[in-house]
Short mmCIF file of N, CA and C in Angstrom, two decimals:
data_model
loop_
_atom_site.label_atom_id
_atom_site.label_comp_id
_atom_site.label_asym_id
_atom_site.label_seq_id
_atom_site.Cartn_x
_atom_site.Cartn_y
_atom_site.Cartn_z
N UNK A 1 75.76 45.84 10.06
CA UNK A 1 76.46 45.16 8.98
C UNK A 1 75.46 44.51 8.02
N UNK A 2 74.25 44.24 8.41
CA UNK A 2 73.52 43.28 8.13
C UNK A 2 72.71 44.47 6.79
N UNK A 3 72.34 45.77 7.30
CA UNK A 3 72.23 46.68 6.58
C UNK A 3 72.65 46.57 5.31
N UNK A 4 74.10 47.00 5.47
CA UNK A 4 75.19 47.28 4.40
C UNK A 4 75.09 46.48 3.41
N UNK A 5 74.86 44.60 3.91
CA UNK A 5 74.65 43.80 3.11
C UNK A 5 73.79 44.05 2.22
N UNK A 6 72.28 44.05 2.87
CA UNK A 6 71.00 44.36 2.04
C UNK A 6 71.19 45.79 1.18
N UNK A 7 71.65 46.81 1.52
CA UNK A 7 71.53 48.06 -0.06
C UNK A 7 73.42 47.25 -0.82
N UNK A 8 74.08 46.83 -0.36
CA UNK A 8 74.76 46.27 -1.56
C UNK A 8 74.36 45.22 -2.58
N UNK A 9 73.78 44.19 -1.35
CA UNK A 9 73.99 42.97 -2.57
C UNK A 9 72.10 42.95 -3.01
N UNK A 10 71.70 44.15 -3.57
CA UNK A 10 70.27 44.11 -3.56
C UNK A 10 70.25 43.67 -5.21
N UNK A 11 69.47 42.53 -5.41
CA UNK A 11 69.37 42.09 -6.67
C UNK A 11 67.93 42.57 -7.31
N UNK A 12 67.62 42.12 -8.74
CA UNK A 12 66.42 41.99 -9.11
C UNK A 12 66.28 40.33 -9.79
N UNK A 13 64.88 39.91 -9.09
CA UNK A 13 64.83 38.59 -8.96
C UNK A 13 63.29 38.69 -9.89
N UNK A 14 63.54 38.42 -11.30
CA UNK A 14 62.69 38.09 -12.13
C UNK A 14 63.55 38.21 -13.42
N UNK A 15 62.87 37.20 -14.39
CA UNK A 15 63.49 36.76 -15.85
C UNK A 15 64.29 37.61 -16.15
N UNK A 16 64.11 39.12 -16.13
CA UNK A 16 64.69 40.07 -16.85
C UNK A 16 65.38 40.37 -16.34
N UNK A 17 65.99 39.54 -15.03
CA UNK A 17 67.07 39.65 -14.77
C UNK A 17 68.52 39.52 -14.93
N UNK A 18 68.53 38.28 -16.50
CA UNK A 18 69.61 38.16 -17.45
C UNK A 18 69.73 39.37 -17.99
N UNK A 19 69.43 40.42 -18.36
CA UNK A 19 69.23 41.59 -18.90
C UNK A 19 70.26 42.63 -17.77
N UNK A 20 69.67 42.64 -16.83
CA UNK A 20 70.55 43.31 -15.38
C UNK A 20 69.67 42.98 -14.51
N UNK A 21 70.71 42.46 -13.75
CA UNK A 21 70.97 41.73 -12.88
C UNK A 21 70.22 42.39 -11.02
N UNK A 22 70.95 43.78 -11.61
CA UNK A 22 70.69 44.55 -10.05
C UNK A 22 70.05 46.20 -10.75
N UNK A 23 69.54 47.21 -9.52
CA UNK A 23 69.33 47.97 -10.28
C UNK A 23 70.28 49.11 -10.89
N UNK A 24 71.58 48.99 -10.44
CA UNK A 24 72.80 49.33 -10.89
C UNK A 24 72.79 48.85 -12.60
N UNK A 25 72.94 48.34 -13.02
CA UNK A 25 72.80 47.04 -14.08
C UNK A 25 71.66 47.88 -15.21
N UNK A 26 70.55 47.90 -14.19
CA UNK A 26 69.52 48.74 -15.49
C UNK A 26 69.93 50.11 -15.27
N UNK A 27 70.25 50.52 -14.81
CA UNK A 27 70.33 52.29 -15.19
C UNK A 27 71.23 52.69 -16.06
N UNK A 28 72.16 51.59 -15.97
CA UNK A 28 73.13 52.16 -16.91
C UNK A 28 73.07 51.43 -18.40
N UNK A 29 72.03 50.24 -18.07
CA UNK A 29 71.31 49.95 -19.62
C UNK A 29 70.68 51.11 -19.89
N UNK A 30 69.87 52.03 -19.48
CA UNK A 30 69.06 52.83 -20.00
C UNK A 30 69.82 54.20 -20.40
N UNK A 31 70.86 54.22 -19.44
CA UNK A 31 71.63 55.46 -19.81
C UNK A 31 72.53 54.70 -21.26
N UNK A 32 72.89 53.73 -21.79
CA UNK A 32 73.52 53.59 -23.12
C UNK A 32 72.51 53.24 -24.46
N UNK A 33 70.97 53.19 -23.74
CA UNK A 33 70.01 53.53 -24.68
C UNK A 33 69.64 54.80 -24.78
N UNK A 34 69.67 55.68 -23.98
CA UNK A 34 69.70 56.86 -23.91
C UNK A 34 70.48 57.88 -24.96
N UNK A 35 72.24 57.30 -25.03
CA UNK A 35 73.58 57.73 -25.40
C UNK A 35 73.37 57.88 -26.66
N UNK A 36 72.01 57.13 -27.29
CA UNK A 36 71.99 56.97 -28.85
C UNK A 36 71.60 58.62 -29.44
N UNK A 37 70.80 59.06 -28.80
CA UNK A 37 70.07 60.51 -29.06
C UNK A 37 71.64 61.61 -28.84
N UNK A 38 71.71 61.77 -27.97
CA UNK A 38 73.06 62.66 -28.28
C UNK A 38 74.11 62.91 -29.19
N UNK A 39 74.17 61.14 -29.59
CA UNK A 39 75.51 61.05 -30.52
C UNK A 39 74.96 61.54 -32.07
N UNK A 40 73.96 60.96 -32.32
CA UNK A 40 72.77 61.84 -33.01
C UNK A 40 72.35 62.76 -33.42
N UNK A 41 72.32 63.51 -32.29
CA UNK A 41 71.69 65.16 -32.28
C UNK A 41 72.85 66.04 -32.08
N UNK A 42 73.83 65.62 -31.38
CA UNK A 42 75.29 66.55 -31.45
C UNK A 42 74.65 67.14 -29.91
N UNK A 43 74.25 67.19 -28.85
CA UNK A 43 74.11 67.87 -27.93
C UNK A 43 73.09 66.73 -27.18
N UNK A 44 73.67 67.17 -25.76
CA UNK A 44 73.39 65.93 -24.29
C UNK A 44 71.78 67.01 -23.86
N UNK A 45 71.03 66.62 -23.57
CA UNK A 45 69.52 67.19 -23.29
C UNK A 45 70.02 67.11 -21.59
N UNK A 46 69.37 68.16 -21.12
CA UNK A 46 69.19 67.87 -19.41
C UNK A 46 68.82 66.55 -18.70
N UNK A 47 67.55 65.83 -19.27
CA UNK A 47 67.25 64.78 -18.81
C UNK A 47 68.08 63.62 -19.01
N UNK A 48 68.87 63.65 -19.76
CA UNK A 48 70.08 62.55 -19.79
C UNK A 48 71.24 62.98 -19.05
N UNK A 49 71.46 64.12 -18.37
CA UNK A 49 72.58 65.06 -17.52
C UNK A 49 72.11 64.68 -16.15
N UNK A 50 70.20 63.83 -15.61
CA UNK A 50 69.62 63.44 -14.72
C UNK A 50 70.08 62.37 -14.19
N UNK A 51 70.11 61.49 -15.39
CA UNK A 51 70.08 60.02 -15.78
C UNK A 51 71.51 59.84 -15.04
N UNK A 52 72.39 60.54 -15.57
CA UNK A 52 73.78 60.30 -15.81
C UNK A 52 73.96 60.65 -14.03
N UNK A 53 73.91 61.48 -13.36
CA UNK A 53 73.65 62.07 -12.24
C UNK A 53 73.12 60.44 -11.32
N UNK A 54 71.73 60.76 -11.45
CA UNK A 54 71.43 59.35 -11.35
C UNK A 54 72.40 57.62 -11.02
N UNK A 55 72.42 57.81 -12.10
CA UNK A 55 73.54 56.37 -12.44
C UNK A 55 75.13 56.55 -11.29
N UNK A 56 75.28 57.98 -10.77
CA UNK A 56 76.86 58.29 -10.23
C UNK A 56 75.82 57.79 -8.89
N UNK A 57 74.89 58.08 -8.08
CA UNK A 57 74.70 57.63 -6.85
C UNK A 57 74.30 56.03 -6.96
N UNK A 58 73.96 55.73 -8.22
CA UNK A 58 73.51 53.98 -8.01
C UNK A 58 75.38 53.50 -8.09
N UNK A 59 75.88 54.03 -8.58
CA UNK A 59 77.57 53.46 -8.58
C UNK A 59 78.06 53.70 -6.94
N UNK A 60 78.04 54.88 -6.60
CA UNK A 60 78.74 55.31 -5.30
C UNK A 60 77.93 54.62 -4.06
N UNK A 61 76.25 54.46 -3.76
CA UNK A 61 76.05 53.55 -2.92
C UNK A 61 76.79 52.31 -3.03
N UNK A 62 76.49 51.50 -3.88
CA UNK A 62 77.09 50.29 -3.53
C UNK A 62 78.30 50.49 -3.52
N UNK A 63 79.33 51.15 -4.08
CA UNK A 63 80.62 51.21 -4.14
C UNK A 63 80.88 51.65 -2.44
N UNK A 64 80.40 52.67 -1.46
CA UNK A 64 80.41 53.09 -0.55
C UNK A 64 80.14 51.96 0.34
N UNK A 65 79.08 51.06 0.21
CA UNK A 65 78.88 50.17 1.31
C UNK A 65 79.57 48.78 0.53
N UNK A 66 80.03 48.61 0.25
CA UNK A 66 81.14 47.47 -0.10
C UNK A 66 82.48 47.86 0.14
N UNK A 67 83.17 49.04 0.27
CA UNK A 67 84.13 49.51 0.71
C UNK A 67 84.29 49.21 2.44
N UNK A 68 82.57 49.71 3.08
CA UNK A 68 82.69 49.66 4.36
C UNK A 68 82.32 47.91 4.63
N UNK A 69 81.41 47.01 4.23
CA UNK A 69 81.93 45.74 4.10
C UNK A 69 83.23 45.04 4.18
N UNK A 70 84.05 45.80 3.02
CA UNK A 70 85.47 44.94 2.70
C UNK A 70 86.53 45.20 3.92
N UNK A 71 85.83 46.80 4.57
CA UNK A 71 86.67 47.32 5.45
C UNK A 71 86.22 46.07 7.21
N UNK A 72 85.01 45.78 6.62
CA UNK A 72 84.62 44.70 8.08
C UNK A 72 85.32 43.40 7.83
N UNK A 73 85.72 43.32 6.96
CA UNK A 73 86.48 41.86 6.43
C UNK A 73 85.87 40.61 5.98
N UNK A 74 84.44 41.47 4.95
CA UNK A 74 83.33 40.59 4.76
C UNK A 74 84.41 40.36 2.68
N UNK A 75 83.75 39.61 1.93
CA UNK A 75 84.57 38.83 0.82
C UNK A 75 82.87 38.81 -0.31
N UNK A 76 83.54 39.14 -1.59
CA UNK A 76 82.17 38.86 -2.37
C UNK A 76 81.74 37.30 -1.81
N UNK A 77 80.34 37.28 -2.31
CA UNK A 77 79.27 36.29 -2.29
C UNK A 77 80.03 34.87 -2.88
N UNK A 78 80.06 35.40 -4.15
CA UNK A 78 81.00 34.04 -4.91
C UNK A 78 82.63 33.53 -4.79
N UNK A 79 83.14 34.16 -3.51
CA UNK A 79 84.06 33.81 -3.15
C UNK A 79 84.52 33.43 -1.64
N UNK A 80 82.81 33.83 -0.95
CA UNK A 80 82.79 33.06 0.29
C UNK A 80 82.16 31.40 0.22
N UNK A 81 82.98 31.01 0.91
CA UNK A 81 82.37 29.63 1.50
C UNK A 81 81.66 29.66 2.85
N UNK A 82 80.49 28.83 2.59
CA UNK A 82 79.58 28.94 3.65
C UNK A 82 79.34 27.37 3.96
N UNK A 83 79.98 26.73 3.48
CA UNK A 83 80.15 25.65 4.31
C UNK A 83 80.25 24.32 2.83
N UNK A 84 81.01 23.50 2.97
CA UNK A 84 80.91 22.06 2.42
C UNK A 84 81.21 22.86 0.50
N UNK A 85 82.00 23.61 1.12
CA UNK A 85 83.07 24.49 -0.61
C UNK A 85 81.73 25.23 -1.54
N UNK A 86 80.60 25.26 -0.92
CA UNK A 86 79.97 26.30 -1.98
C UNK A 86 79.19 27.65 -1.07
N UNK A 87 79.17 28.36 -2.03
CA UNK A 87 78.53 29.79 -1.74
C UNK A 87 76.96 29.53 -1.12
N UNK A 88 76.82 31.41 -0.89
CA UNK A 88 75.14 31.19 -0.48
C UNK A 88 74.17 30.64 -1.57
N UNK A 89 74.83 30.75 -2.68
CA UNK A 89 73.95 30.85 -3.91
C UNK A 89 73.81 29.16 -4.38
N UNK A 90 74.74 28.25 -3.71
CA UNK A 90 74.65 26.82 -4.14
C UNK A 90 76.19 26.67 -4.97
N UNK A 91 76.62 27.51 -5.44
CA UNK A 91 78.00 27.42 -6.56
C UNK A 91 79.25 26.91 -5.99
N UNK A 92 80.19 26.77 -6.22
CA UNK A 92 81.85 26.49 -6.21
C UNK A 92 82.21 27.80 -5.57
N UNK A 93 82.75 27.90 -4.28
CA UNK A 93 83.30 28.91 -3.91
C UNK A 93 84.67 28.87 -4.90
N UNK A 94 85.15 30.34 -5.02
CA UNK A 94 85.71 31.27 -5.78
C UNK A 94 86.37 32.24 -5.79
N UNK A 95 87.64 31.85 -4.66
CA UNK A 95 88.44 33.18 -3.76
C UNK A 95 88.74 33.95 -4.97
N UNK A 96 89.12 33.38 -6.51
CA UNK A 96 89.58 34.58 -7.42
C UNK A 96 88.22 35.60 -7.71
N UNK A 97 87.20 35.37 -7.23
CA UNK A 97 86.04 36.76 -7.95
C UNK A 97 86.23 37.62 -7.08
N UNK A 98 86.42 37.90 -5.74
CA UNK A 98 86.44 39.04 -5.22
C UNK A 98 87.96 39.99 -5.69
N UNK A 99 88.63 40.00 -6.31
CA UNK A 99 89.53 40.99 -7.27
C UNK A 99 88.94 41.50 -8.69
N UNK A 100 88.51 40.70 -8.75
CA UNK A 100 87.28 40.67 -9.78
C UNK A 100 86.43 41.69 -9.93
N UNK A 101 85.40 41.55 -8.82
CA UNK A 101 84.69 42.37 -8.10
C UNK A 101 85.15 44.00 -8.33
N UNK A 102 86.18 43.81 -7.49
CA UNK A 102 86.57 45.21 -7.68
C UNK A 102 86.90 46.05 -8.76
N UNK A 103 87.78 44.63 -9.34
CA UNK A 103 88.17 45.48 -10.85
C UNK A 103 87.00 46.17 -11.85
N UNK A 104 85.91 45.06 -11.36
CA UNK A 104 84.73 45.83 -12.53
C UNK A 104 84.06 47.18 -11.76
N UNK A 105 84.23 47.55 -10.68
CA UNK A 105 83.90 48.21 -9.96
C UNK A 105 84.37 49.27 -10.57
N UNK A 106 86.03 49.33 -10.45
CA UNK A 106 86.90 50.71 -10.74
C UNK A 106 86.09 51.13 -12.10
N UNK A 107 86.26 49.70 -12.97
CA UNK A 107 86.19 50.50 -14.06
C UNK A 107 84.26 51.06 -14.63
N UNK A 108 83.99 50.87 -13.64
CA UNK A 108 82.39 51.46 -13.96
C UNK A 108 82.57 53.15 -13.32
N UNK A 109 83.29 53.24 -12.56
CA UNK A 109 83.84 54.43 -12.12
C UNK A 109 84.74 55.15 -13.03
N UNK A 110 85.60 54.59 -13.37
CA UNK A 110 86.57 55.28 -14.73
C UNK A 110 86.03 55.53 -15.81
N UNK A 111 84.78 54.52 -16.17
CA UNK A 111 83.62 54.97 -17.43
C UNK A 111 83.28 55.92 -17.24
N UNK A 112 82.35 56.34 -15.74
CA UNK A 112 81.54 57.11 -16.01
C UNK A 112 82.50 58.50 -16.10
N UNK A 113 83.76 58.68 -14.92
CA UNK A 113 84.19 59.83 -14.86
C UNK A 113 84.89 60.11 -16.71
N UNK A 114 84.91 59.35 -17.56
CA UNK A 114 85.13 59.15 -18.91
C UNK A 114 83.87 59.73 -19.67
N UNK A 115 83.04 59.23 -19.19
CA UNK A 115 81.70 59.98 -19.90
C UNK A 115 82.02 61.33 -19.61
N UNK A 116 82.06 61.60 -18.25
CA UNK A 116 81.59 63.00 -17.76
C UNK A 116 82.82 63.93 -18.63
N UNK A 117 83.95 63.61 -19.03
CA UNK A 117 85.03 64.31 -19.43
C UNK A 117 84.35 64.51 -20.98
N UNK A 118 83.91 63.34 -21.48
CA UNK A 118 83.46 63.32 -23.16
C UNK A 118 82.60 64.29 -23.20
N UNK A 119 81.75 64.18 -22.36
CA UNK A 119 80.05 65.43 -22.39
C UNK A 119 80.82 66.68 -22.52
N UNK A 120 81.58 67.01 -21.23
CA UNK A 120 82.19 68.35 -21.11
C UNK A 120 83.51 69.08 -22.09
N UNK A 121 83.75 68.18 -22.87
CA UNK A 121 84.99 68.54 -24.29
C UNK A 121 86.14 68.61 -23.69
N UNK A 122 85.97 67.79 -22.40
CA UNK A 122 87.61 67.77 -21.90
C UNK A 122 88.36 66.96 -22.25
N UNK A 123 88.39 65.92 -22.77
CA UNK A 123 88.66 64.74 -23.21
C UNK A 123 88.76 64.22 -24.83
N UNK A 124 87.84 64.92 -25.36
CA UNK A 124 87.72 65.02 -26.81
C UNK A 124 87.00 66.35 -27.06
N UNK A 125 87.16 66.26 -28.61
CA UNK A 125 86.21 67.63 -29.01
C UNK A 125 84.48 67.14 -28.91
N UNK A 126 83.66 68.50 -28.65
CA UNK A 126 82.28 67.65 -28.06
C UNK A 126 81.63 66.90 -29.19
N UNK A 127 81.44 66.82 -30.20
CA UNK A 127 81.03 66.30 -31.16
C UNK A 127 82.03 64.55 -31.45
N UNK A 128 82.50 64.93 -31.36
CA UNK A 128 83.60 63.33 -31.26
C UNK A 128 83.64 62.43 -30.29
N UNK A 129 83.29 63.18 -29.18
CA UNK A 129 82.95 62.67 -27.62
C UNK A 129 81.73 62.21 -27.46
N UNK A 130 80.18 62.93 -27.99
CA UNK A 130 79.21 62.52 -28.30
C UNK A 130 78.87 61.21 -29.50
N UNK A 131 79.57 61.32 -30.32
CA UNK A 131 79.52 60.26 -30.97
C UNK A 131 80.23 59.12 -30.61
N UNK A 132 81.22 58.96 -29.79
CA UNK A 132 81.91 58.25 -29.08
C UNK A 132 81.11 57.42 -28.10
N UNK A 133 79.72 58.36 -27.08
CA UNK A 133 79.17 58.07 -25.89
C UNK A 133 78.70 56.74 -25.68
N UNK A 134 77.84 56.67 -26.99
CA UNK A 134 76.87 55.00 -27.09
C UNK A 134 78.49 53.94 -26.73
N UNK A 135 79.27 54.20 -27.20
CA UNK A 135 80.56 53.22 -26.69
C UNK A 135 80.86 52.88 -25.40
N UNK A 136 81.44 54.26 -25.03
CA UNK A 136 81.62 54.36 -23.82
C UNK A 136 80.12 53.90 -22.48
N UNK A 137 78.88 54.27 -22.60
CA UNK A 137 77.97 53.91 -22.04
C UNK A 137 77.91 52.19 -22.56
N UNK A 138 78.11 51.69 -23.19
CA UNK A 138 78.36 50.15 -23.53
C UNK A 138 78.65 49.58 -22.56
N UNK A 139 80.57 49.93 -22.90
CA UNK A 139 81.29 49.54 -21.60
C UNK A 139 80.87 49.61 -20.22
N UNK A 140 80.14 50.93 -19.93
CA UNK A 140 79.85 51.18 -18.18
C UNK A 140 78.75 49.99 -18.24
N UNK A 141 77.91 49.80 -18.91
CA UNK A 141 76.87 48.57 -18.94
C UNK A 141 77.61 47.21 -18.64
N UNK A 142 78.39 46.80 -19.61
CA UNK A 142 78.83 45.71 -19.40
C UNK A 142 79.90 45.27 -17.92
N UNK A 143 80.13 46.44 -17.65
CA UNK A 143 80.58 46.25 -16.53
C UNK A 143 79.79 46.49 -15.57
N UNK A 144 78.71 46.87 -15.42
CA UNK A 144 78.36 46.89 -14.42
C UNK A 144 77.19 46.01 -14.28
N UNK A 145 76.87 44.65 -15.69
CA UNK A 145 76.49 43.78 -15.58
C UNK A 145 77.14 42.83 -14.70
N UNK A 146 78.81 42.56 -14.98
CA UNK A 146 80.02 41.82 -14.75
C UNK A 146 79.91 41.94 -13.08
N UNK A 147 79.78 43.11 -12.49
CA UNK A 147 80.55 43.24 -11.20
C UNK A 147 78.83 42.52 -10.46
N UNK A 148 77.39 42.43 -11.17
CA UNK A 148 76.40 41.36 -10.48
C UNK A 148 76.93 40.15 -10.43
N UNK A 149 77.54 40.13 -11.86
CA UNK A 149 77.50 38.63 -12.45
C UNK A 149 78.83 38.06 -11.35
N UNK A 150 79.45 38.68 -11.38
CA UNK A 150 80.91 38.12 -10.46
C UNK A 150 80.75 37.85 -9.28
N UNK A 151 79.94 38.50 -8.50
CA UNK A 151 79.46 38.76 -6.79
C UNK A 151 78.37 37.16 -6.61
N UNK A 152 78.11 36.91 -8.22
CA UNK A 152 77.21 35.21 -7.71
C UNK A 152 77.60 33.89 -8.08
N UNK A 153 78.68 34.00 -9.30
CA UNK A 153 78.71 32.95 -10.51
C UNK A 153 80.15 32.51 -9.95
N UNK A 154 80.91 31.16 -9.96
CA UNK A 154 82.13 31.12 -10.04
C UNK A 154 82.58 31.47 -11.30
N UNK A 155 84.08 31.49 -10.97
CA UNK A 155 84.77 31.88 -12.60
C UNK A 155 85.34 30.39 -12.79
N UNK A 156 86.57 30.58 -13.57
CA UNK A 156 86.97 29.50 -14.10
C UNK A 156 87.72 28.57 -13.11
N UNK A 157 88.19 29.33 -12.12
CA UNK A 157 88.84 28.50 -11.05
C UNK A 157 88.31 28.28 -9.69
N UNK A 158 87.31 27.51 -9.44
CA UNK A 158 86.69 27.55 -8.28
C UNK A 158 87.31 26.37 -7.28
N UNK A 159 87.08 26.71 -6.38
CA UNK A 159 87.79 26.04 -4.79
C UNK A 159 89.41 26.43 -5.12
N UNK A 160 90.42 27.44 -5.68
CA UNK A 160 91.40 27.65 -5.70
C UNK A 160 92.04 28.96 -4.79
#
């Protein structure tokens, strides 16, 4: 269990860590710096088809071992209490972030399978979908800043 913990809740612990948080967090910063050249050029290059590839196993590990976590009846970080109402982290425990949690979860999953439909012209025509991408790669960023940021920070209602 103790495992599971360490490749889920694996952070990056230096300044640039307001930036992202975990390495989930940067890949998919780099894949919506990436998104700019396609929308651009009208056509996705292989090495961003890597990236993107890439970015689906940094989503599905942690998504995979937080599933088997949630299935042990373990609770995000910022919504366990570890004693005297605050988290490991020092904060306001926060039973509302672990729904939270998840929700930003799905939707870093619904982005990407959203990307993957835009690339392939299933979803839009490919040129509309490509120019669309830098958007859509936004969103998978910001959420998958959100689902670090939620797993440490209370929200607005803490000890509720």
């Amino acid at each position: 269990m103790e495992f599971l913990r360490l490749i889920h809740g694996y952070q990056i612990n230096s300044p640039v860590a307001l930036l992202f948080p975990t390495p989930y967090a940067l890949a998919t910063l780099v894949l919506f710096v990436w998104s700019v050249a396609p929308a651009i050029k009208g056509r996705v290059g292989p090495g961003f088809m890597v990236w993107l590839r890439l970015t689906w196993v940094l989503t599905l590990l942690p998504g995979v071992t937080g599933l088997l976590l949630a299935l042990g009846g373990a609770k995000v970080p910022s919504a366990t209490d570890v004693g005297k109402g605050v988290t490991k982290y020092g904060f306001p425990a926060d039973p509302s972030r672990d729904w939270e949690h998840w929700m930003y979860a799905g939707f870093c999953l619904l982005s990407l399978y959203v990307i993957e439909l835009m690339i392939r012209e299933k979803l839009t025509p490919q040129r509309l979908g490509l120019r669309l991408l830098p958007v859509a790669t936004l969103f998978l960023y910001g959420c998958a800043y959100m689902v670090g940021r939620v797993a440490v920070f209370p929200g607005s209602t803490p000890g509720t």
